[in-house]
Coordinates of C-alpha atoms and ligand atoms in Angstrom, one line a residue:
M1 CA 1.4 -21.4 13.5
N2 CA -1.8 -19.4 13.4
T3 CA -2.7 -19.5 9.7
F4 CA -5.9 -18.4 8.1
R5 CA -6.8 -22.0 7.4
Q6 CA -7.9 -22.7 11.0
H7 CA -11.4 -21.7 10.3
S8 CA -11.8 -23.2 6.8
K9 CA -13.8 -26.2 5.9
T10 CA -11.3 -27.7 3.4
R11 CA -7.5 -27.7 3.3
S12 CA -7.3 -27.1 -0.4
R13 CA -8.1 -23.4 -0.1
A14 CA -5.8 -20.4 -0.5
V15 CA -5.1 -16.8 0.3
L16 CA -6.0 -14.4 -2.5
V17 CA -3.9 -11.2 -2.7
A18 CA -5.6 -8.7 -5.1
G19 CA -2.9 -6.3 -6.2
G20 CA -0.3 -8.9 -5.3
A21 CA 2.2 -7.9 -8.0
G22 CA 2.6 -4.4 -6.6
F23 CA 5.1 -3.0 -4.0
L24 CA 3.2 -4.1 -0.9
G25 CA 1.3 -7.0 -2.5
S26 CA 4.4 -8.8 -3.8
T27 CA 6.1 -8.5 -0.4
L28 CA 3.0 -9.8 1.3
C29 CA 2.8 -12.8 -1.2
E30 CA 6.4 -13.7 -0.3
R31 CA 5.7 -13.5 3.4
L32 CA 2.6 -15.7 3.1
I33 CA 4.5 -18.3 1.1
A34 CA 7.2 -18.3 3.7
D35 CA 4.5 -18.9 6.3
G36 CA 3.3 -22.1 4.4
E37 CA 0.2 -20.6 2.8
R38 CA -1.0 -21.3 -0.8
V39 CA -1.3 -17.9 -2.5
I40 CA -3.2 -16.7 -5.5
C41 CA -2.1 -13.3 -6.8
L42 CA -4.8 -11.5 -8.8
D43 CA -3.5 -8.4 -10.6
N44 CA -4.1 -6.4 -13.8
M45 CA -0.4 -5.3 -13.9
Q46 CA -1.4 -1.6 -14.0
T47 CA 1.5 -0.7 -11.6
G48 CA 2.5 -4.2 -10.6
T49 CA 5.3 -6.1 -12.4
T50 CA 6.1 -9.7 -13.0
G51 CA 9.6 -8.9 -11.9
N52 CA 8.2 -8.3 -8.4
L53 CA 7.1 -11.9 -8.4
A54 CA 10.3 -13.4 -9.8
A55 CA 11.2 -15.1 -6.5
L56 CA 7.9 -16.9 -6.6
A57 CA 7.9 -18.0 -10.2
R58 CA 8.8 -21.6 -9.5
E59 CA 6.9 -21.8 -6.2
P60 CA 4.2 -24.6 -6.6
R61 CA 2.0 -23.0 -3.9
F62 CA 1.9 -19.7 -5.8
S63 CA -0.2 -18.8 -8.8
L64 CA -0.9 -15.6 -10.8
V65 CA -4.2 -14.6 -12.3
E66 CA -4.0 -11.6 -14.6
Q67 CA -7.3 -9.9 -14.2
D68 CA -8.9 -6.6 -13.3
V69 CA -10.9 -6.5 -10.1
C70 CA -13.5 -4.4 -11.9
D71 CA -14.5 -7.7 -13.4
P72 CA -16.1 -10.4 -11.2
V73 CA -13.7 -12.8 -9.5
P74 CA -14.0 -16.3 -11.0
R75 CA -16.1 -18.3 -8.5
S76 CA -13.9 -21.3 -9.0
L77 CA -11.0 -19.6 -7.0
E78 CA -11.4 -21.4 -3.6
V79 CA -10.1 -19.1 -0.9
D80 CA -10.0 -18.8 2.9
A81 CA -8.9 -15.2 3.0
V82 CA -8.6 -12.2 0.7
F83 CA -6.3 -9.2 1.0
N84 CA -7.5 -6.4 -1.2
L85 CA -4.5 -4.3 -2.2
A86 CA -5.6 -3.7 -5.7
C87 CA -5.3 0.0 -6.5
A88 CA -2.5 2.3 -7.7
A89 CA -1.3 4.2 -4.6
S90 CA 0.8 7.0 -6.1
P91 CA -1.0 10.2 -6.8
P92 CA 0.2 10.6 -10.4
R93 CA -0.6 7.0 -11.0
Y94 CA -4.1 7.0 -9.6
Q95 CA -4.9 10.4 -11.1
A96 CA -3.9 9.2 -14.6
D97 CA -7.2 7.3 -15.0
P98 CA -9.4 8.6 -12.2
V99 CA -12.6 6.8 -13.3
H100 CA -10.8 3.5 -13.3
T101 CA -9.3 4.3 -9.9
M102 CA -12.8 4.9 -8.5
M103 CA -14.2 1.8 -10.1
T104 CA -11.2 -0.2 -8.8
C105 CA -12.0 0.9 -5.3
V106 CA -15.7 0.5 -5.5
M107 CA -16.5 -2.3 -8.0
G108 CA -13.2 -4.2 -7.1
T109 CA -14.0 -4.2 -3.4
H110 CA -17.6 -5.2 -4.1
H111 CA -16.5 -8.1 -6.3
L112 CA -14.0 -9.3 -3.7
L113 CA -16.5 -9.0 -0.8
D114 CA -19.0 -11.0 -2.8
H115 CA -16.4 -13.6 -3.4
C116 CA -15.7 -13.8 0.4
A117 CA -19.4 -14.1 1.1
A118 CA -19.6 -17.0 -1.3
H119 CA -16.6 -18.8 0.1
G120 CA -16.9 -17.9 3.8
A121 CA -13.5 -16.2 3.6
R122 CA -12.0 -13.4 5.7
F123 CA -11.3 -10.1 4.1
V124 CA -8.6 -7.4 4.7
Q125 CA -9.1 -4.1 3.0
A126 CA -6.0 -1.9 2.3
S127 CA -7.6 1.4 3.1
T128 CA -5.6 4.6 3.5
S129 CA -4.8 7.6 5.6
E130 CA -6.2 9.5 2.6
V131 CA -9.7 8.8 4.1
Y132 CA -8.7 11.6 6.6
G133 CA -8.0 13.9 3.6
D134 CA -6.3 17.2 4.7
P135 CA -7.0 16.4 8.4
R136 CA -8.2 19.0 10.9
E137 CA -7.4 16.6 13.8
H138 CA -3.8 15.7 14.6
P139 CA -2.6 12.9 15.0
Q140 CA -5.3 11.0 13.2
R141 CA -7.4 8.5 15.2
E142 CA -9.8 6.0 13.7
D143 CA -12.8 7.9 15.1
Y144 CA -12.0 11.0 13.1
W145 CA -14.3 11.2 10.0
G146 CA -11.9 13.2 7.9
H147 CA -11.8 16.4 5.7
V148 CA -11.9 15.4 2.1
N149 CA -12.6 17.4 -1.1
P150 CA -15.1 15.1 -2.9
I151 CA -14.6 16.8 -6.3
G152 CA -10.8 17.5 -6.5
P153 CA -8.1 15.5 -8.4
R154 CA -7.4 13.3 -5.3
A155 CA -11.1 12.4 -4.8
C156 CA -11.1 9.4 -7.1
Y157 CA -8.7 7.7 -4.6
D158 CA -9.8 9.3 -1.3
E159 CA -13.5 9.0 -1.9
G160 CA -13.1 5.6 -3.7
K161 CA -11.3 4.3 -0.6
R162 CA -14.0 5.8 1.7
A163 CA -16.8 4.2 -0.3
A164 CA -14.9 0.9 -0.2
E165 CA -14.8 1.1 3.6
T166 CA -18.6 1.7 3.5
L167 CA -19.0 -1.5 1.5
C168 CA -16.8 -3.4 3.9
F169 CA -18.8 -2.5 7.0
D170 CA -22.2 -3.1 5.2
Y171 CA -21.0 -6.6 4.2
R172 CA -19.7 -7.0 7.8
R173 CA -23.3 -6.2 9.0
G174 CA -24.6 -8.9 6.6
K175 CA -26.2 -6.4 4.2
G176 CA -24.3 -7.5 1.1
G177 CA -26.2 -10.7 0.5
G178 CA -24.7 -14.2 0.9
G179 CA -24.0 -13.8 4.6
A180 CA -21.9 -11.5 6.8
V181 CA -18.3 -11.3 5.9
D182 CA -15.5 -11.3 8.5
V183 CA -14.0 -7.9 7.4
R184 CA -11.0 -6.1 8.7
V185 CA -9.9 -2.6 7.5
A186 CA -6.3 -1.3 7.6
R187 CA -5.9 2.4 7.2
I188 CA -2.4 2.4 5.8
F189 CA -0.1 5.5 6.2
N190 CA 2.7 6.3 3.8
T191 CA 4.8 3.2 3.4
Y192 CA 8.2 2.9 1.6
G193 CA 10.9 0.4 1.0
P194 CA 12.6 -1.9 -1.6
R195 CA 10.5 -2.8 -4.6
M196 CA 8.9 0.6 -5.1
R197 CA 9.1 1.6 -8.7
P198 CA 11.6 4.2 -9.7
D199 CA 8.9 5.9 -11.8
D200 CA 6.3 5.5 -9.1
G201 CA 6.1 9.3 -8.4
R202 CA 5.8 9.1 -4.6
I203 CA 8.1 11.2 -2.4
V204 CA 10.6 8.5 -1.1
S205 CA 11.2 7.0 -4.5
N206 CA 11.4 10.3 -6.3
L207 CA 14.0 11.8 -3.8
I208 CA 16.2 8.8 -3.8
C209 CA 16.2 8.3 -7.6
Q210 CA 16.9 12.0 -8.1
A211 CA 19.8 12.0 -5.6
L212 CA 21.3 8.9 -7.2
A213 CA 21.0 10.6 -10.6
D214 CA 22.5 13.9 -9.4
Q215 CA 19.2 15.6 -10.3
P216 CA 17.4 18.3 -8.3
L217 CA 15.3 17.0 -5.5
T218 CA 11.7 18.1 -6.3
I219 CA 10.0 19.6 -3.2
Y220 CA 6.4 20.5 -3.8
G221 CA 5.4 23.8 -2.0
T222 CA 7.5 24.9 1.0
G223 CA 8.3 21.3 2.0
E224 CA 7.0 22.1 5.5
Q225 CA 4.1 19.6 5.0
T226 CA 4.5 16.4 7.0
R227 CA 4.2 12.7 6.5
S228 CA 4.9 9.7 8.7
F229 CA 6.8 7.0 6.9
C230 CA 6.5 3.3 7.6
Y231 CA 9.0 0.7 6.5
V232 CA 7.5 -2.1 4.3
D233 CA 8.4 -5.0 6.6
D234 CA 6.5 -3.4 9.6
M235 CA 3.5 -2.8 7.3
I236 CA 3.4 -6.4 6.1
E237 CA 3.6 -7.6 9.7
G238 CA 0.7 -5.4 10.6
L239 CA -1.5 -6.6 7.7
V240 CA -0.8 -10.3 8.5
R241 CA -1.6 -9.8 12.2
L242 CA -4.8 -8.0 11.2
M243 CA -5.9 -11.0 9.1
R244 CA -5.0 -13.5 11.8
V245 CA -6.4 -11.8 14.9
D246 CA -9.6 -13.3 16.4
P247 CA -12.0 -11.7 16.8
A248 CA -11.7 -8.9 14.3
P249 CA -11.4 -5.4 15.6
D250 CA -14.8 -3.8 15.4
G251 CA -13.7 -0.8 13.3
P252 CA -10.8 0.3 11.0
V253 CA -7.2 0.1 12.4
N254 CA -4.5 2.7 11.5
L255 CA -1.2 1.1 10.4
G256 CA 1.7 3.4 10.1
N257 CA 4.8 4.8 11.8
P258 CA 4.0 7.7 14.2
G259 CA 7.4 9.3 13.5
E260 CA 6.5 12.6 11.7
F261 CA 8.8 14.4 9.3
T262 CA 8.6 17.4 7.0
I263 CA 9.3 16.7 3.4
L264 CA 12.4 19.0 3.7
E265 CA 13.6 16.9 6.6
L266 CA 13.2 13.7 4.5
A267 CA 15.2 15.4 1.7
E268 CA 18.0 16.3 4.1
M269 CA 18.2 12.7 5.3
V270 CA 18.4 11.5 1.7
L271 CA 21.1 14.0 0.9
D272 CA 23.1 12.8 4.0
L273 CA 22.9 9.2 2.9
V274 CA 23.5 9.4 -0.9
E275 CA 26.8 10.6 -2.4
T276 CA 25.3 13.3 -4.7
T277 CA 25.6 16.8 -6.1
S278 CA 21.8 17.2 -5.9
R279 CA 20.2 20.2 -4.2
V280 CA 16.5 20.8 -3.5
A281 CA 14.3 22.6 -6.0
H282 CA 10.9 23.8 -5.2
E283 CA 7.9 23.2 -7.4
P284 CA 4.2 24.1 -7.1
L285 CA 2.2 22.2 -4.4
P286 CA -0.4 19.9 -5.9
T287 CA -4.1 20.7 -5.3
D288 CA -5.5 19.4 -2.0
D289 CA -2.1 18.1 -0.8
P290 CA -2.6 17.2 2.9
Q291 CA -0.5 19.5 5.2
R292 CA 0.0 17.1 8.2
R293 CA -0.3 13.4 8.7
R294 CA 0.6 11.2 11.6
P295 CA -1.2 8.0 12.8
D296 CA -2.4 7.3 16.3
V297 CA -1.6 3.6 16.4
S298 CA -3.0 2.8 19.8
R299 CA -5.8 0.7 18.4
A300 CA -3.2 -1.4 16.5
E301 CA -1.2 -1.8 19.7
T302 CA -4.2 -2.9 21.7
H303 CA -5.8 -5.3 19.1
L304 CA -2.8 -6.6 17.2
G305 CA 0.1 -6.1 19.7
W306 CA 1.7 -4.3 16.8
R307 CA 3.9 -1.2 16.6
P308 CA 6.4 -0.4 13.9
T309 CA 10.0 -1.2 14.9
T310 CA 11.9 0.4 12.0
P311 CA 12.7 4.1 12.3
L312 CA 13.1 6.1 9.1
S313 CA 16.8 6.3 9.7
A314 CA 17.0 2.5 9.6
G315 CA 14.6 2.0 6.7
L316 CA 16.1 4.5 4.3
P317 CA 19.5 2.8 3.8
P318 CA 18.1 -0.6 2.5
T319 CA 15.7 1.4 0.3
I320 CA 18.5 3.5 -1.2
D321 CA 20.5 0.2 -1.7
W322 CA 17.6 -1.2 -3.7
F323 CA 17.4 1.8 -6.0
A324 CA 21.2 2.0 -6.3
G325 CA 21.1 -1.7 -7.4
L326 CA 18.7 -0.8 -10.1
V327 CA 20.9 2.0 -11.4
Q328 CA 23.9 -0.4 -11.4
H329 CA 21.9 -3.0 -13.2
R330 CA 21.0 -0.3 -15.8
R331 CA 24.6 0.7 -16.2
A332 CA 25.8 -2.9 -16.5
D333 CA 23.3 -3.7 -19.3
R334 CA 24.1 -1.2 -22.0
R335 CA 21.3 -2.7 -24.2
A336 CA 18.6 -1.6 -21.7
P337 CA 17.2 1.9 -22.6
V338 CA 18.3 4.2 -19.8
A339 CA 14.8 5.9 -19.5
E340 CA 13.1 2.5 -19.4
A341 CA 13.7 1.9 -15.7
S342 CA 10.5 -0.2 -15.5
A343 CA 12.0 -2.8 -17.9
L344 CA 14.7 -3.6 -15.3
H345 CA 12.3 -5.2 -13.0
G346 CA 10.1 -6.9 -15.4
V347 CA 7.1 -4.7 -16.1
A348 CA 4.7 -6.7 -18.1
Ligands
NAD1 P1 1.2 -0.4 -6.0 O1 0.7 0.6 -7.1 O2 2.6 -0.8 -6.0 O3 0.3 -1.7 -6.1 C1 -1.0 -1.8 -6.5 C2 -1.3 -3.1 -7.2 O4 -2.6 -3.2 -7.6 C3 -0.5 -3.2 -8.5 O5 0.1 -4.4 -8.6 C4 -1.5 -2.9 -9.6 O6 -1.2 -3.5 -10.8 C5 -2.7 -3.5 -9.0 N1 -4.0 -3.0 -9.4 C6 -4.4 -1.7 -9.6 N2 -5.6 -1.6 -10.1 C7 -6.0 -2.9 -10.2 C8 -7.2 -3.4 -10.7 N3 -8.3 -2.6 -11.1 N4 -7.4 -4.8 -10.8 C9 -6.3 -5.6 -10.4 N5 -5.2 -5.1 -9.9 C10 -5.0 -3.8 -9.9 O7 0.8 0.2 -4.6 P2 1.2 -0.2 -3.1 O8 2.0 0.9 -2.5 O9 1.7 -1.6 -3.1 O10 -0.2 -0.2 -2.4 C11 -1.0 -1.4 -2.3 C12 -2.3 -1.0 -1.6 O11 -2.1 -0.4 -0.3 C13 -3.2 -0.1 -2.4 O12 -4.6 -0.5 -2.3 C14 -3.0 1.3 -1.8 O13 -4.2 2.1 -1.9 C15 -2.8 0.9 -0.3 N6 -2.0 1.9 0.4 C16 -0.7 2.0 0.2 C17 0.0 3.0 0.8 C18 1.5 3.1 0.6 O14 2.1 4.0 1.1 N7 2.2 2.2 -0.1 C19 -0.6 3.9 1.6 C20 -2.0 3.8 1.8 C21 -2.7 2.7 1.2
UDP2 N1 6.2 15.4 -2.8 C1 7.2 16.3 -3.1 N2 8.0 15.9 -4.2 C2 7.8 14.8 -4.9 C3 6.8 14.0 -4.6 C4 5.9 14.3 -3.6 O1 7.4 17.3 -2.4 O2 8.6 14.6 -5.9 C5 5.3 15.7 -1.7 C6 3.8 15.7 -1.9 O3 3.4 17.0 -2.4 C7 3.3 15.4 -0.6 C8 4.4 14.5 0.1 O4 5.5 14.7 -0.7 O5 3.2 16.6 0.2 C9 4.0 13.0 0.0 O6 3.7 12.7 -1.4 P1 3.4 11.2 -1.9 O7 3.0 11.4 -3.3 O8 4.5 10.4 -1.6 O9 2.2 10.7 -1.0 P2 0.8 11.3 -0.5 O10 0.7 12.8 -0.9 O11 -0.2 10.5 -1.1 O12 0.9 11.2 1.0

């Protein structure tokens, strides 16, 4: 098995997953444990939950450090590899405290890169398709520099992630102090699947939860804007391959599913799959909402031998089952407050 430990000096080290209690992070932690790694999850529980880590609670190779990445990482954490997934990903979540979002992206990435420099560890940064902003080139290739409003409500995330990429490549060039870091940057496009929070606010979770509750499906604007939706298992495979590939690709790598859907098409698919009385209801389009988004994944194919294998039609049913399971759980436990969906999966 090609693990991250091949290049380490000691065998007592571990993989650190910052943001490991979130949707993608907790799925990644489980995958790494299944692969035989020792995993340290570092998370401030802003959008992550201890419930997401329930399957790992008794796992001796797993540990949780509750900490904000805006604070320096304890030097005593011996690591071979760091995945930086720490940052709320949903627009309502990251806009709720925009200064903290920016600091998470910039100070958090800086602290983790410093930690990698000190320990000789590899680093994978969870960047985002948002670095392309409201793109003028379509589909988006990694050599496109993007079209981002630097002062709008999305800027704390978009510009934070762009600045984090800048830090990554300066550390890679050895300009961060403490030696060059072996950095890899994934530009993640919209990813969905089981373990998203019902109150997350992103489109897939919103539409499914609304359909399950017989509520109107909220479509912002005309619904003609597009997104490309990647199933969580495909994304985790891409991230793991990016960490393990040798040598590192010399620039960022798009990870996402090239299938492109309008938001109305997604709503129609959800209405087809869920028994519901819901209908769509249009609401105002948020400021700076990107109109089109589709990844060109040819770099990922070339460097990682990776391409997503789960079409939206195959990924939606297990995602709907996950949310339906939460609703059933809520109905079964009459003591749980109905509005407190987060309590069902152990929000700290
Ligand atoms: P999520 O909100 O479920 O997970 C983010 C995790 O980071 C949570 O556990 C949260 O508590 C933690 N966190 C946030 N700020 C922190 C801080 N300052 N210190 C420590 N922990 C902190 O989001 P997700 O969908 O799992 O996304 C994970 C990563 O992938 C994020 O960095 C996000 O920007 C990136 N990404 C995700 C998507 C997607 O569609 N899911 C798309 C593009 C990029
Ligand atoms: N969206 C929507 N209804 C919702 C939530 C989102 O129409 O209840 C739209 C949103 O305006 C955007 C798209 O769906 O055009 C994807 O939004 P999401 O927040 O999931 O991700 P992002 O905008 O960051 O890609």
